[in-house]
Amino acid sequence: DTIINEPKRVFRDDHLGGEGVDKSIRKLKDLRGIFKDERAFENMDPETLVYEVISYLPVKEGTQGGVYFGVTSIFPGSVGGEYFMTKGHFHAMIDRTEFYWGIKGEGVLILMDEQRRVWAEKMFPGSFHYIPGRVAHRVANTGKELLSFAASWPSDAGHNYEEIARNGFAKRLIDINGVASLI
Ligand code: F6R
Ligand code: ZN
């Protein structure tokens, strides 16, 4: 009727409360094997928070025609010079696409196709990214503050983490003398 409702909010701490909301956190101990420098990894506190994802999932996973929304926040840091980053994945339904956009902080979106060709795009507040189907995606925080970005993807996309857990990305984002380098 005449009532104007409060909208959902999409920033960290107070965003997306209520039904259908999922919060997941990833600590260093959840990311074993993704960073190159295993010695540096073992010397860090396994409880270190690396990133969190707050997702709004209004329909059941696998629903055709639905859409999901999530905000990922990656803390600043690195493991032996390799920036804190997400696990990265192909979608389980591999042709499913996705949008990412930068909200806060600085980072790099790393993309890899099925032929293992890698390319990357800078992320910053207002940056906009279209991730085509059949392309794995991972984000690294290259800045000194929190990196937050939003994502929207189809509710039937799913996640295939195994491929990346097994073979990684063909390139890594490393701090070389203060410069983020894809090598
Ligand atoms: C969903 C998506 C993002 C990521 C999130 C965390 O398809 O791409 O919401 O899930 O940024 O990264 P992962 O899932 O790779 O740990
Ligand atoms: Zn995705």
mmCIF file of C-alpha atoms and ligand atoms in Angstrom:
data_model
loop_
_atom_site.group_PDB
_atom_site.id
_atom_site.type_symbol
_atom_site.label_atom_id
_atom_site.label_comp_id
_atom_site.label_asym_id
_atom_site.label_seq_id
_atom_site.Cartn_x
_atom_site.Cartn_y
_atom_site.Cartn_z
ATOM 1 C CA ASP A 1 0.000 0.000 0.000
ATOM 2 C CA THR A 2 1.453 3.359 1.019
ATOM 3 C CA ILE A 3 4.347 2.008 3.067
ATOM 4 C CA ILE A 4 7.840 2.547 1.686
ATOM 5 C CA ASN A 5 10.049 -0.308 2.951
ATOM 6 C CA GLU A 6 13.687 -0.198 3.998
ATOM 7 C CA PRO A 7 15.874 -1.665 1.230
ATOM 8 C CA LYS A 8 18.593 -4.255 1.745
ATOM 9 C CA ARG A 9 22.056 -2.821 2.205
ATOM 10 C CA VAL A 10 25.071 -4.158 0.389
ATOM 11 C CA PHE A 11 28.048 -3.030 2.436
ATOM 12 C CA ARG A 12 30.067 -4.977 4.956
ATOM 13 C CA ASP A 13 28.850 -5.395 8.567
ATOM 14 C CA ASP A 14 25.224 -4.368 8.174
ATOM 15 C CA HIS A 15 24.349 -5.635 4.732
ATOM 16 C CA LEU A 16 21.853 -8.146 3.433
ATOM 17 C CA GLY A 17 20.239 -9.273 6.680
ATOM 18 C CA GLY A 18 17.424 -11.802 6.749
ATOM 19 C CA GLU A 19 16.209 -14.866 4.928
ATOM 20 C CA GLY A 20 18.211 -16.346 2.079
ATOM 21 C CA VAL A 21 21.410 -14.727 3.317
ATOM 22 C CA ASP A 22 24.539 -16.841 3.616
ATOM 23 C CA LYS A 23 27.802 -15.698 5.175
ATOM 24 C CA SER A 24 30.945 -17.719 4.636
ATOM 25 C CA ILE A 25 34.446 -16.956 5.801
ATOM 26 C CA ARG A 26 37.746 -18.280 4.486
ATOM 27 C CA LYS A 27 40.761 -18.432 6.771
ATOM 28 C CA LEU A 28 44.317 -19.257 5.761
ATOM 29 C CA LYS A 29 43.772 -22.860 6.936
ATOM 30 C CA ASP A 30 40.915 -23.183 4.387
ATOM 31 C CA LEU A 31 43.254 -22.134 1.566
ATOM 32 C CA ARG A 32 46.010 -24.711 1.943
ATOM 33 C CA GLY A 33 47.690 -25.445 -1.387
ATOM 34 C CA ILE A 34 46.591 -22.361 -3.306
ATOM 35 C CA PHE A 35 49.688 -20.227 -2.571
ATOM 36 C CA LYS A 36 53.038 -21.072 -4.123
ATOM 37 C CA ASP A 37 55.281 -20.448 -1.089
ATOM 38 C CA GLU A 38 54.402 -23.347 1.238
ATOM 39 C CA ARG A 39 57.075 -22.410 3.794
ATOM 40 C CA ALA A 40 55.760 -18.866 4.142
ATOM 41 C CA PHE A 41 52.264 -20.373 4.458
ATOM 42 C CA GLU A 42 53.295 -22.723 7.293
ATOM 43 C CA ASN A 43 54.873 -19.818 9.196
ATOM 44 C CA MET A 44 51.616 -17.823 9.265
ATOM 45 C CA ASP A 45 48.722 -18.099 11.721
ATOM 46 C CA PRO A 46 46.234 -20.574 10.173
ATOM 47 C CA GLU A 47 43.381 -18.612 11.813
ATOM 48 C CA THR A 48 44.165 -15.473 9.752
ATOM 49 C CA LEU A 49 40.985 -14.270 8.055
ATOM 50 C CA VAL A 50 41.562 -13.959 4.288
ATOM 51 C CA TYR A 51 38.108 -13.253 2.895
ATOM 52 C CA GLU A 52 34.388 -13.425 3.558
ATOM 53 C CA VAL A 53 31.412 -13.668 1.240
ATOM 54 C CA ILE A 54 27.924 -12.511 2.091
ATOM 55 C CA SER A 55 25.486 -13.845 -0.456
ATOM 56 C CA TYR A 56 21.827 -13.207 -1.079
ATOM 57 C CA LEU A 57 20.392 -16.459 -2.418
ATOM 58 C CA PRO A 58 16.647 -15.859 -2.856
ATOM 59 C CA VAL A 59 15.954 -19.167 -4.648
ATOM 60 C CA LYS A 60 17.198 -22.745 -4.223
ATOM 61 C CA GLU A 61 20.661 -23.514 -5.672
ATOM 62 C CA GLY A 62 20.184 -24.997 -9.138
ATOM 63 C CA THR A 63 16.997 -23.070 -9.946
ATOM 64 C CA GLN A 64 16.856 -22.112 -13.618
ATOM 65 C CA GLY A 65 16.178 -18.464 -14.327
ATOM 66 C CA GLY A 66 17.126 -17.230 -10.855
ATOM 67 C CA VAL A 67 19.921 -14.853 -10.012
ATOM 68 C CA TYR A 68 22.221 -14.575 -6.995
ATOM 69 C CA PHE A 69 24.061 -11.622 -5.499
ATOM 70 C CA GLY A 70 27.100 -11.564 -3.227
ATOM 71 C CA VAL A 71 29.647 -9.200 -1.737
ATOM 72 C CA THR A 72 33.174 -10.536 -1.236
ATOM 73 C CA SER A 73 35.603 -8.730 1.077
ATOM 74 C CA ILE A 74 39.273 -9.721 0.904
ATOM 75 C CA PHE A 75 41.633 -8.548 3.644
ATOM 76 C CA PRO A 76 45.012 -7.059 2.710
ATOM 77 C CA GLY A 77 47.975 -9.394 3.018
ATOM 78 C CA SER A 78 50.190 -11.844 1.195
ATOM 79 C CA VAL A 79 51.843 -15.242 1.506
ATOM 80 C CA GLY A 80 55.469 -14.980 0.421
ATOM 81 C CA GLY A 81 54.623 -11.966 -1.771
ATOM 82 C CA GLU A 82 51.559 -13.594 -3.355
ATOM 83 C CA TYR A 83 48.539 -11.429 -2.545
ATOM 84 C CA PHE A 84 45.605 -12.743 -0.498
ATOM 85 C CA MET A 85 43.091 -14.052 -3.012
ATOM 86 C CA THR A 86 39.953 -16.135 -3.439
ATOM 87 C CA LYS A 87 40.129 -19.874 -4.177
ATOM 88 C CA GLY A 88 38.857 -19.295 -7.698
ATOM 89 C CA HIS A 89 36.574 -21.557 -9.702
ATOM 90 C CA PHE A 90 34.931 -22.473 -12.969
ATOM 91 C CA HIS A 91 31.165 -22.703 -12.702
ATOM 92 C CA ALA A 92 29.831 -26.273 -12.422
ATOM 93 C CA MET A 93 27.538 -25.437 -15.357
ATOM 94 C CA ILE A 94 30.616 -24.246 -17.175
ATOM 95 C CA ASP A 95 28.916 -21.935 -19.682
ATOM 96 C CA ARG A 96 27.319 -19.768 -16.953
ATOM 97 C CA THR A 97 28.399 -16.115 -16.899
ATOM 98 C CA GLU A 98 28.818 -13.571 -14.103
ATOM 99 C CA PHE A 99 29.213 -9.859 -13.356
ATOM 100 C CA TYR A 100 31.701 -8.476 -10.823
ATOM 101 C CA TRP A 101 32.046 -4.835 -9.841
ATOM 102 C CA GLY A 102 34.418 -3.039 -7.519
ATOM 103 C CA ILE A 103 33.081 -1.318 -4.387
ATOM 104 C CA LYS A 104 36.110 -0.524 -2.223
ATOM 105 C CA GLY A 105 39.886 -0.952 -2.312
ATOM 106 C CA GLU A 106 42.209 -2.152 -5.066
ATOM 107 C CA GLY A 107 42.661 -5.539 -6.623
ATOM 108 C CA VAL A 108 42.989 -7.644 -9.733
ATOM 109 C CA LEU A 109 40.503 -10.063 -11.291
ATOM 110 C CA ILE A 110 42.424 -13.008 -12.764
ATOM 111 C CA LEU A 111 40.695 -14.939 -15.542
ATOM 112 C CA MET A 112 41.624 -18.233 -17.200
ATOM 113 C CA ASP A 113 39.957 -20.097 -20.063
ATOM 114 C CA GLU A 114 39.872 -23.874 -20.602
ATOM 115 C CA GLN A 115 43.062 -23.673 -22.706
ATOM 116 C CA ARG A 116 44.686 -22.190 -19.553
ATOM 117 C CA ARG A 117 45.202 -18.785 -21.181
ATOM 118 C CA VAL A 118 45.286 -16.174 -18.402
ATOM 119 C CA TRP A 119 44.428 -12.481 -18.488
ATOM 120 C CA ALA A 120 43.538 -9.951 -15.820
ATOM 121 C CA GLU A 121 41.599 -6.759 -15.115
ATOM 122 C CA LYS A 122 42.217 -4.113 -12.450
ATOM 123 C CA MET A 123 39.494 -3.726 -9.800
ATOM 124 C CA PHE A 124 38.734 -0.455 -7.996
ATOM 125 C CA PRO A 125 35.596 1.348 -6.772
ATOM 126 C CA GLY A 126 33.284 1.501 -9.794
ATOM 127 C CA SER A 127 35.203 -0.975 -11.970
ATOM 128 C CA PHE A 128 32.904 -3.321 -13.900
ATOM 129 C CA HIS A 129 33.704 -6.838 -15.116
ATOM 130 C CA TYR A 130 31.874 -9.331 -17.321
ATOM 131 C CA ILE A 131 33.056 -12.907 -16.839
ATOM 132 C CA PRO A 132 32.177 -14.983 -19.901
ATOM 133 C CA GLY A 133 31.161 -18.645 -19.644
ATOM 134 C CA ARG A 134 33.948 -21.272 -19.581
ATOM 135 C CA VAL A 135 36.281 -18.839 -17.779
ATOM 136 C CA ALA A 136 37.672 -19.472 -14.286
ATOM 137 C CA HIS A 137 37.834 -16.422 -12.028
ATOM 138 C CA ARG A 138 39.787 -15.404 -8.925
ATOM 139 C CA VAL A 139 40.368 -12.025 -7.229
ATOM 140 C CA ALA A 140 43.496 -10.823 -5.400
ATOM 141 C CA ASN A 141 43.696 -7.823 -3.049
ATOM 142 C CA THR A 142 46.730 -5.801 -4.190
ATOM 143 C CA GLY A 143 46.085 -2.857 -1.855
ATOM 144 C CA LYS A 144 46.754 -1.967 1.760
ATOM 145 C CA GLU A 145 43.085 -1.882 2.776
ATOM 146 C CA LEU A 146 40.058 -4.141 2.487
ATOM 147 C CA LEU A 147 38.963 -4.957 -1.090
ATOM 148 C CA SER A 148 35.194 -5.332 -1.533
ATOM 149 C CA PHE A 149 33.439 -6.249 -4.743
ATOM 150 C CA ALA A 150 29.949 -7.341 -5.653
ATOM 151 C CA ALA A 151 29.017 -10.258 -7.897
ATOM 152 C CA SER A 152 25.870 -11.488 -9.582
ATOM 153 C CA TRP A 153 25.538 -14.929 -11.155
ATOM 154 C CA PRO A 154 22.803 -17.372 -12.237
ATOM 155 C CA SER A 155 21.347 -19.612 -9.519
ATOM 156 C CA ASP A 156 22.041 -22.718 -11.614
ATOM 157 C CA ALA A 157 25.759 -21.918 -12.159
ATOM 158 C CA GLY A 158 27.184 -23.861 -9.193
ATOM 159 C CA HIS A 159 30.911 -23.952 -8.409
ATOM 160 C CA ASN A 160 33.648 -26.282 -9.602
ATOM 161 C CA TYR A 161 36.548 -25.769 -7.171
ATOM 162 C CA GLU A 162 38.243 -29.133 -7.905
ATOM 163 C CA GLU A 163 39.804 -28.123 -11.214
ATOM 164 C CA ILE A 164 41.534 -25.084 -9.682
ATOM 165 C CA ALA A 165 42.434 -26.942 -6.466
ATOM 166 C CA ARG A 166 44.151 -29.592 -8.615
ATOM 167 C CA ASN A 167 45.848 -27.502 -11.321
ATOM 168 C CA GLY A 168 45.692 -23.899 -10.103
ATOM 169 C CA PHE A 169 45.814 -20.938 -12.460
ATOM 170 C CA ALA A 170 48.572 -20.801 -15.095
ATOM 171 C CA LYS A 171 49.781 -17.464 -13.661
ATOM 172 C CA ARG A 172 50.142 -15.983 -10.183
ATOM 173 C CA LEU A 173 49.872 -12.393 -8.971
ATOM 174 C CA ILE A 174 53.034 -11.558 -7.028
ATOM 175 C CA ASP A 175 54.331 -8.370 -5.421
ATOM 176 C CA ILE A 176 57.700 -7.692 -7.065
ATOM 177 C CA ASN A 177 59.362 -4.602 -5.545
ATOM 178 C CA GLY A 178 55.945 -3.140 -4.769
ATOM 179 C CA VAL A 179 54.497 -3.818 -8.237
ATOM 180 C CA ALA A 180 51.712 -6.367 -8.799
ATOM 181 C CA SER A 181 53.056 -8.698 -11.499
ATOM 182 C CA LEU A 182 51.240 -11.566 -13.260
ATOM 183 C CA ILE A 183 53.872 -14.270 -13.725
HETATM 184 C C1 F6R B 1 30.162 -16.680 -7.434
HETATM 185 C C2 F6R B 1 31.436 -15.930 -7.408
HETATM 186 C C3 F6R B 1 31.815 -15.130 -6.162
HETATM 187 C C4 F6R B 1 32.842 -15.977 -5.387
HETATM 188 C C5 F6R B 1 33.468 -15.261 -4.199
HETATM 189 C C6 F6R B 1 34.497 -16.120 -3.455
HETATM 190 O O1 F6R B 1 30.070 -17.437 -8.608
HETATM 191 O O2 F6R B 1 32.228 -15.978 -8.339
HETATM 192 O O3 F6R B 1 30.733 -14.814 -5.346
HETATM 193 O O4 F6R B 1 32.225 -17.173 -4.979
HETATM 194 O O5 F6R B 1 34.128 -14.102 -4.636
HETATM 195 O O6 F6R B 1 35.397 -16.745 -4.316
HETATM 196 P P1 F6R B 1 35.505 -18.338 -4.346
HETATM 197 O O7 F6R B 1 34.109 -18.864 -4.540
HETATM 198 O O8 F6R B 1 36.380 -18.646 -5.521
HETATM 199 O O9 F6R B 1 36.066 -18.787 -3.044
HETATM 200 ZN ZN ZN B 2 31.739 -17.401 -10.034
#
